[in-house]
């Protein structure tokens, strides 16, 4: 079966970023890439801050943060009064976990597709409180209906105090039917935290339409914001119960200001985030989403063919705008976190390609991303060099 043609490149898009042209950057999902316009906006804010620090921090900064929050919440389709800026999805998840008041006998429920750092946070909170962490196994090929049924069967009303589910999984690049999952959990009185680290900018669904008790997503991945920009959205019944990880001078202001004000943090990433969204909108949000998803699908087939993977064995992420795709590695490769990191480093060093290598269900996987600065030739070069590299075990 022939590989479908890649999408037409978006002219001039590569020039909007300061990426090293000698490297194939095929891992946008891990740390994103900040457009030059957003970099410059942040630098201007830093210059303003350093020119008069006292003025910057004490005259209008809280209002500027609130204005930015409203802008970002509007883009996400979220209630601005229920949104708070934070540094990343992992931080937002930690805030929710420590605000729950877990006790012995309670449990936090997740799937086996969850993000590793969030799992660490869950386990720490469980050790501290005496609660337990239970993990549901969800096959990679499960349909949406099957995923919902697995969650339905796994809930323990009265004991399950929180369900954490990914909107788009990091390790397996799988889109989950989060709105349906939230509905099922709500029928049993179980609050849901949606880890939407990869959603803003990539996925079109609005936060309101999902209806989760808690939703947290990064703007510094697919939303082109400077790193350290995320939004935590909290439903009305929970807002008064949300406490920051560190208490500072806006504590008495309530949510969201008590969460956002973290002493003398560098707030310039948040304040310049709208410049990143400006780049995305200038290129055309729908156009970018379609391009990126099509390019990731093309890369998956090209690299999959090079490794002898039948098209039927290449996982489908389940959504037309998903710009991350998996390619299974040969058996025995990258089956541990250390092994995955070692292979990722070898690919960067020898093939000049930055590609995520993940480990899930005892197998290693490549996670290929598509972004406006990528071109088909980058996936083709990876496909040419990768088989020989993998043969040198």
Short mmCIF file of C-alpha atoms in Angstrom, two decimals:
data_model
loop_
_atom_site.label_atom_id
_atom_site.label_comp_id
_atom_site.label_asym_id
_atom_site.label_seq_id
_atom_site.Cartn_x
_atom_site.Cartn_y
_atom_site.Cartn_z
CA UNK A 1 0.00 0.00 0.00
CA UNK A 2 1.46 3.35 -1.05
CA UNK A 3 2.08 6.18 1.37
CA UNK A 4 -0.45 9.03 0.95
CA UNK A 5 1.01 12.37 -0.11
CA UNK A 6 1.97 14.85 2.60
CA UNK A 7 0.07 18.12 3.01
CA UNK A 8 1.27 21.22 1.23
CA UNK A 9 3.78 23.16 3.38
CA UNK A 10 2.68 26.45 4.90
CA UNK A 11 4.91 28.95 3.12
CA UNK A 12 7.33 30.84 5.36
CA UNK A 13 6.24 29.08 8.55
CA UNK A 14 9.74 27.81 9.34
CA UNK A 15 11.04 31.38 9.38
CA UNK A 16 8.73 32.22 12.28
CA UNK A 17 10.86 30.08 14.61
CA UNK A 18 14.52 30.21 15.64
CA UNK A 19 15.07 26.45 15.48
CA UNK A 20 18.44 25.03 14.40
CA UNK A 21 18.01 24.19 10.69
CA UNK A 22 20.57 21.39 10.97
CA UNK A 23 18.24 19.40 13.25
CA UNK A 24 14.94 17.72 12.40
CA UNK A 25 12.64 18.83 15.24
CA UNK A 26 10.01 16.08 15.20
CA UNK A 27 9.12 16.27 18.89
CA UNK A 28 7.08 19.42 19.27
CA UNK A 29 4.91 17.70 21.88
CA UNK A 30 7.55 17.61 24.61
CA UNK A 31 8.60 21.25 24.96
CA UNK A 32 7.02 23.06 22.03
CA UNK A 33 8.78 25.81 20.07
CA UNK A 34 8.23 29.51 20.74
CA UNK A 35 7.71 31.75 17.70
CA UNK A 36 10.11 34.66 17.36
CA UNK A 37 7.31 37.18 17.84
CA UNK A 38 6.48 35.67 21.24
CA UNK A 39 10.16 35.50 22.17
CA UNK A 40 10.52 39.19 21.44
CA UNK A 41 7.33 40.07 23.31
CA UNK A 42 8.67 38.26 26.36
CA UNK A 43 12.05 39.96 26.08
CA UNK A 44 10.38 43.38 25.97
CA UNK A 45 8.49 42.50 29.13
CA UNK A 46 11.71 41.35 30.79
CA UNK A 47 13.36 44.62 29.79
CA UNK A 48 10.46 46.50 31.35
CA UNK A 49 10.74 44.40 34.51
CA UNK A 50 14.49 44.94 34.86
CA UNK A 51 14.26 48.66 34.14
CA UNK A 52 12.09 49.20 37.24
CA UNK A 53 11.37 45.98 39.17
CA UNK A 54 9.38 47.66 41.93
CA UNK A 55 7.07 49.36 39.49
CA UNK A 56 6.65 46.20 37.41
CA UNK A 57 5.64 44.00 40.35
CA UNK A 58 3.60 46.47 42.38
CA UNK A 59 1.74 48.64 39.87
CA UNK A 60 -0.86 46.80 37.82
CA UNK A 61 0.73 43.38 37.46
CA UNK A 62 -2.23 41.52 39.02
CA UNK A 63 -4.56 43.24 36.56
CA UNK A 64 -2.28 42.44 33.63
CA UNK A 65 -2.28 38.78 34.64
CA UNK A 66 -6.08 38.81 34.91
CA UNK A 67 -6.35 40.38 31.44
CA UNK A 68 -4.10 37.66 30.00
CA UNK A 69 -6.11 34.98 31.77
CA UNK A 70 -9.34 36.25 30.19
CA UNK A 71 -7.71 36.26 26.75
CA UNK A 72 -6.46 32.69 27.07
CA UNK A 73 -9.71 31.45 28.60
CA UNK A 74 -11.60 32.89 25.65
CA UNK A 75 -9.39 30.98 23.23
CA UNK A 76 -10.00 27.76 25.17
CA UNK A 77 -13.74 28.22 25.44
CA UNK A 78 -13.52 28.33 29.24
CA UNK A 79 -15.18 30.48 31.90
CA UNK A 80 -12.64 33.25 32.68
CA UNK A 81 -13.84 33.37 36.29
CA UNK A 82 -13.10 29.69 36.69
CA UNK A 83 -9.67 29.74 35.05
CA UNK A 84 -6.27 30.31 36.63
CA UNK A 85 -2.86 30.62 35.04
CA UNK A 86 -0.22 28.17 36.21
CA UNK A 87 3.13 26.92 34.97
CA UNK A 88 2.19 23.58 33.42
CA UNK A 89 -0.34 20.75 33.46
CA UNK A 90 1.66 18.79 36.03
CA UNK A 91 1.56 21.74 38.43
CA UNK A 92 -2.17 22.13 37.91
CA UNK A 93 -2.72 18.45 38.66
CA UNK A 94 -0.68 18.76 41.86
CA UNK A 95 -2.81 21.74 42.94
CA UNK A 96 -6.00 19.73 42.46
CA UNK A 97 -4.65 16.68 44.27
CA UNK A 98 -3.53 18.55 47.37
CA UNK A 99 -6.82 20.50 47.47
CA UNK A 100 -9.03 17.40 47.59
CA UNK A 101 -8.50 16.53 51.25
CA UNK A 102 -7.84 12.86 50.56
CA UNK A 103 -8.03 10.46 53.49
CA UNK A 104 -7.37 6.81 54.25
CA UNK A 105 -9.83 4.67 52.32
CA UNK A 106 -10.08 7.11 49.40
CA UNK A 107 -8.70 6.31 45.98
CA UNK A 108 -7.53 8.19 42.92
CA UNK A 109 -8.34 6.38 39.69
CA UNK A 110 -6.33 6.71 36.46
CA UNK A 111 -5.73 4.78 33.27
CA UNK A 112 -2.44 3.19 32.24
CA UNK A 113 -2.07 5.90 29.57
CA UNK A 114 -1.54 8.64 32.17
CA UNK A 115 1.44 10.98 32.24
CA UNK A 116 4.32 9.74 34.38
CA UNK A 117 4.92 12.95 36.34
CA UNK A 118 1.23 13.17 37.25
CA UNK A 119 1.39 9.57 38.45
CA UNK A 120 4.32 10.52 40.69
CA UNK A 121 2.23 13.35 42.13
CA UNK A 122 -0.70 11.02 42.76
CA UNK A 123 1.48 8.46 44.51
CA UNK A 124 3.05 11.13 46.71
CA UNK A 125 -0.33 12.49 47.76
CA UNK A 126 -1.56 8.98 48.46
CA UNK A 127 1.46 8.24 50.66
CA UNK A 128 0.87 11.47 52.53
CA UNK A 129 -2.84 10.90 53.12
CA UNK A 130 -3.25 7.13 53.23
CA UNK A 131 -5.30 7.07 50.02
CA UNK A 132 -4.64 4.59 47.22
CA UNK A 133 -3.91 4.91 43.51
CA UNK A 134 -5.67 2.44 41.23
CA UNK A 135 -4.89 2.10 37.53
CA UNK A 136 -7.30 0.91 34.83
CA UNK A 137 -5.85 -0.93 31.87
CA UNK A 138 -7.09 0.42 28.55
CA UNK A 139 -5.97 -1.40 25.38
CA UNK A 140 -4.40 0.83 22.76
CA UNK A 141 -6.94 -0.35 20.20
CA UNK A 142 -10.00 0.16 22.44
CA UNK A 143 -12.87 2.03 20.81
CA UNK A 144 -14.34 5.10 22.46
CA UNK A 145 -17.31 3.07 23.68
CA UNK A 146 -14.97 0.47 25.13
CA UNK A 147 -12.92 3.15 26.91
CA UNK A 148 -16.06 4.61 28.47
CA UNK A 149 -17.22 1.16 29.57
CA UNK A 150 -13.86 0.36 31.14
CA UNK A 151 -14.08 3.57 33.15
CA UNK A 152 -17.72 2.90 34.08
CA UNK A 153 -16.85 -0.55 35.37
CA UNK A 154 -13.82 0.79 37.25
CA UNK A 155 -15.58 3.47 39.29
CA UNK A 156 -16.20 2.82 42.98
CA UNK A 157 -18.76 5.41 44.10
CA UNK A 158 -18.14 6.54 47.65
CA UNK A 159 -14.50 5.54 47.46
CA UNK A 160 -13.21 6.96 44.17
CA UNK A 161 -12.55 10.58 45.10
CA UNK A 162 -11.01 11.59 41.77
CA UNK A 163 -10.73 10.23 38.26
CA UNK A 164 -7.77 11.55 36.26
CA UNK A 165 -8.03 11.02 32.52
CA UNK A 166 -5.96 12.39 29.65
CA UNK A 167 -7.64 14.21 26.78
CA UNK A 168 -4.74 13.30 24.49
CA UNK A 169 -2.29 10.87 26.03
CA UNK A 170 1.40 11.69 26.04
CA UNK A 171 2.85 8.18 25.96
CA UNK A 172 0.43 6.72 23.40
CA UNK A 173 -0.84 9.74 21.43
CA UNK A 174 -4.41 8.54 21.89
CA UNK A 175 -7.45 10.81 21.97
CA UNK A 176 -9.84 9.85 24.76
CA UNK A 177 -13.61 10.60 24.76
CA UNK A 178 -13.30 12.84 27.80
CA UNK A 179 -16.76 14.44 27.58
CA UNK A 180 -18.41 11.00 27.67
CA UNK A 181 -16.13 9.90 30.50
CA UNK A 182 -16.98 13.01 32.49
CA UNK A 183 -20.67 12.24 31.97
CA UNK A 184 -20.34 8.69 33.24
CA UNK A 185 -18.31 9.75 36.27
CA UNK A 186 -20.83 12.48 37.04
CA UNK A 187 -23.63 9.91 37.15
CA UNK A 188 -21.76 8.31 40.05
CA UNK A 189 -20.74 11.51 41.79
CA UNK A 190 -17.04 11.13 40.96
CA UNK A 191 -15.17 14.35 40.11
CA UNK A 192 -12.88 14.29 37.06
CA UNK A 193 -9.57 15.97 36.32
CA UNK A 194 -8.88 16.12 32.59
CA UNK A 195 -5.16 16.31 31.86
CA UNK A 196 -5.24 18.22 28.60
CA UNK A 197 -1.54 19.01 28.35
CA UNK A 198 -1.56 18.69 24.54
CA UNK A 199 -5.03 20.06 23.80
CA UNK A 200 -4.70 23.88 23.55
CA UNK A 201 -3.89 24.81 19.98
CA UNK A 202 -4.14 21.26 18.64
CA UNK A 203 -7.68 20.18 19.49
CA UNK A 204 -10.76 22.27 18.70
CA UNK A 205 -13.03 21.11 21.56
CA UNK A 206 -13.96 23.80 24.08
CA UNK A 207 -13.47 23.32 27.80
CA UNK A 208 -17.11 24.16 28.54
CA UNK A 209 -18.32 21.35 26.28
CA UNK A 210 -16.28 18.81 28.25
CA UNK A 211 -17.83 19.79 31.58
CA UNK A 212 -15.06 18.44 33.81
CA UNK A 213 -14.67 19.44 37.43
CA UNK A 214 -11.03 20.22 36.67
CA UNK A 215 -9.28 20.71 33.33
CA UNK A 216 -5.67 21.72 32.82
CA UNK A 217 -3.85 22.37 29.56
CA UNK A 218 -0.52 23.77 28.40
CA UNK A 219 -0.35 26.76 26.08
CA UNK A 220 3.41 26.34 25.59
CA UNK A 221 3.10 23.26 23.41
CA UNK A 222 0.64 23.61 20.54
CA UNK A 223 -0.47 27.12 21.49
CA UNK A 224 2.98 28.67 20.79
CA UNK A 225 3.21 30.41 24.17
CA UNK A 226 6.52 30.81 26.03
CA UNK A 227 7.25 27.85 28.29
CA UNK A 228 5.67 27.81 31.69
CA UNK A 229 2.19 28.82 30.53
CA UNK A 230 -0.81 26.68 31.37
CA UNK A 231 -4.43 27.16 32.39
CA UNK A 232 -6.27 25.32 35.15
CA UNK A 233 -10.06 25.48 34.83
CA UNK A 234 -12.14 24.66 37.90
CA UNK A 235 -15.91 24.21 38.09
CA UNK A 236 -17.82 26.57 40.36
CA UNK A 237 -18.43 24.17 43.29
CA UNK A 238 -14.70 23.58 43.71
CA UNK A 239 -13.22 27.07 43.36
CA UNK A 240 -13.29 28.03 47.02
CA UNK A 241 -11.53 24.79 47.90
CA UNK A 242 -8.56 25.21 45.55
CA UNK A 243 -5.38 26.14 47.40
CA UNK A 244 -2.02 27.07 45.86
CA UNK A 245 1.04 24.93 46.45
CA UNK A 246 2.74 28.03 47.88
CA UNK A 247 0.84 30.70 49.83
CA UNK A 248 1.65 34.31 48.92
CA UNK A 249 0.22 37.85 49.10
CA UNK A 250 -2.94 37.26 47.05
CA UNK A 251 -4.11 34.44 49.33
CA UNK A 252 -7.07 36.41 50.67
CA UNK A 253 -8.19 37.33 47.16
CA UNK A 254 -9.51 33.83 46.56
CA UNK A 255 -9.47 31.84 43.33
CA UNK A 256 -7.94 32.47 40.82
CA UNK A 257 -5.59 35.20 42.09
CA UNK A 258 -4.42 33.18 45.09
CA UNK A 259 -3.27 30.47 42.71
CA UNK A 260 -1.63 32.77 40.17
CA UNK A 261 0.39 35.05 42.44
CA UNK A 262 3.57 33.21 43.37
CA UNK A 263 5.74 35.93 44.91
CA UNK A 264 8.56 37.16 42.64
CA UNK A 265 8.06 34.64 39.87
CA UNK A 266 8.81 35.67 36.31
CA UNK A 267 5.33 36.33 34.91
CA UNK A 268 6.57 37.42 31.49
CA UNK A 269 5.81 34.06 29.87
CA UNK A 270 2.14 34.42 30.78
CA UNK A 271 1.93 38.04 29.69
CA UNK A 272 3.44 37.28 26.28
CA UNK A 273 1.32 34.18 25.64
CA UNK A 274 -1.20 36.16 23.52
CA UNK A 275 1.64 36.87 21.08
CA UNK A 276 1.99 33.13 20.55
CA UNK A 277 -1.73 32.80 19.90
CA UNK A 278 -1.43 35.71 17.48
CA UNK A 279 1.03 33.67 15.42
CA UNK A 280 -1.32 30.68 15.43
CA UNK A 281 -4.29 32.79 14.39
CA UNK A 282 -2.25 34.56 11.71
CA UNK A 283 -1.39 31.24 10.12
CA UNK A 284 -5.01 30.09 10.44
CA UNK A 285 -5.93 27.81 13.33
CA UNK A 286 -7.84 25.27 11.24
CA UNK A 287 -5.19 25.35 8.54
CA UNK A 288 -2.43 24.66 11.07
CA UNK A 289 -4.36 21.82 12.69
CA UNK A 290 -5.07 20.11 9.38
CA UNK A 291 -1.47 20.54 8.20
CA UNK A 292 0.08 19.23 11.39
CA UNK A 293 -2.19 16.20 11.63
CA UNK A 294 -1.65 15.31 7.98
CA UNK A 295 2.12 15.65 8.28
CA UNK A 296 2.25 13.48 11.41
CA UNK A 297 0.21 10.81 9.63
CA UNK A 298 2.56 10.99 6.64
CA UNK A 299 5.62 10.66 8.89
CA UNK A 300 4.08 7.69 10.68
CA UNK A 301 3.60 5.82 7.40
CA UNK A 302 7.04 6.69 6.01
CA UNK A 303 8.90 5.64 9.16
CA UNK A 304 6.60 2.67 9.70
CA UNK A 305 7.32 1.40 6.19
CA UNK A 306 11.06 1.75 6.79
CA UNK A 307 10.77 -0.42 9.91
CA UNK A 308 8.57 -2.98 8.18
CA UNK A 309 5.46 -2.16 10.19
CA UNK A 310 2.23 -2.98 8.32
CA UNK A 311 -0.14 -0.01 8.03
CA UNK A 312 -2.75 -1.93 10.03
CA UNK A 313 -0.34 -2.03 12.99
CA UNK A 314 0.21 1.74 13.07
CA UNK A 315 -2.00 3.14 15.86
CA UNK A 316 -4.73 5.59 14.91
CA UNK A 317 -4.99 8.43 17.45
CA UNK A 318 -8.73 8.72 16.90
CA UNK A 319 -9.04 12.37 15.90
CA UNK A 320 -8.67 14.35 12.65
CA UNK A 321 -6.52 17.09 14.21
CA UNK A 322 -4.19 14.94 16.33
CA UNK A 323 -0.64 15.90 15.34
CA UNK A 324 1.19 13.10 17.19
CA UNK A 325 1.51 9.55 15.88
CA UNK A 326 3.08 6.35 17.21
CA UNK A 327 5.33 3.90 15.42
CA UNK A 328 6.09 0.64 17.25
CA UNK A 329 9.77 -0.18 17.64
CA UNK A 330 11.16 -3.69 17.13
CA UNK A 331 10.63 -6.00 20.08
CA UNK A 332 13.16 -5.57 22.86
CA UNK A 333 14.01 -1.93 22.10
CA UNK A 334 13.30 0.91 24.55
CA UNK A 335 11.28 -1.28 26.88
CA UNK A 336 12.36 0.76 29.90
CA UNK A 337 12.50 4.48 30.58
CA UNK A 338 16.30 4.41 30.61
CA UNK A 339 16.34 2.50 27.34
CA UNK A 340 13.95 4.98 25.75
CA UNK A 341 16.07 7.93 26.84
CA UNK A 342 19.24 6.28 25.54
CA UNK A 343 17.70 5.62 22.13
CA UNK A 344 16.36 9.16 21.94
CA UNK A 345 19.84 10.51 22.62
CA UNK A 346 21.38 8.27 19.96
CA UNK A 347 18.88 9.47 17.38
CA UNK A 348 19.66 13.08 18.20
CA UNK A 349 23.42 12.53 18.05
CA UNK A 350 23.68 10.31 14.99
CA UNK A 351 20.64 11.26 12.90
CA UNK A 352 20.28 14.91 13.94
CA UNK A 353 16.64 14.16 14.70
CA UNK A 354 14.77 15.04 17.87
CA UNK A 355 12.09 12.37 18.27
CA UNK A 356 10.25 11.28 21.40
CA UNK A 357 10.76 7.65 22.41
CA UNK A 358 8.17 6.33 24.84
CA UNK A 359 7.68 3.11 26.74
CA UNK A 360 4.20 1.72 27.22
CA UNK A 361 2.85 -1.75 27.94
CA UNK A 362 6.35 -3.25 27.86
CA UNK A 363 7.16 -1.99 24.39
CA UNK A 364 9.09 0.92 22.92
CA UNK A 365 7.45 3.42 20.59
CA UNK A 366 8.46 6.41 18.49
CA UNK A 367 6.13 9.39 18.89
CA UNK A 368 6.32 11.57 15.80
CA UNK A 369 4.90 15.08 15.75
CA UNK A 370 3.94 17.33 12.89
CA UNK A 371 4.29 21.11 13.09
CA UNK A 372 4.29 24.00 10.64
CA UNK A 373 8.09 24.21 10.66
CA UNK A 374 8.44 20.56 9.58
CA UNK A 375 8.74 19.30 6.00
CA UNK A 376 8.28 15.80 4.53
CA UNK A 377 12.00 15.41 3.85
CA UNK A 378 12.72 15.33 7.59
CA UNK A 379 10.64 12.17 8.05
CA UNK A 380 12.17 10.69 4.92
CA UNK A 381 15.70 11.23 6.26
CA UNK A 382 14.71 9.64 9.55
CA UNK A 383 13.26 6.66 7.69
CA UNK A 384 16.54 6.20 5.78
CA UNK A 385 18.81 6.35 8.80
CA UNK A 386 16.73 4.73 11.53
CA UNK A 387 16.88 1.03 10.49
CA UNK A 388 20.68 1.04 10.54
CA UNK A 389 20.78 2.81 13.89
CA UNK A 390 18.38 0.33 15.46
CA UNK A 391 20.42 -2.57 14.11
CA UNK A 392 23.42 -1.33 16.17
CA UNK A 393 22.08 -2.53 19.53
#
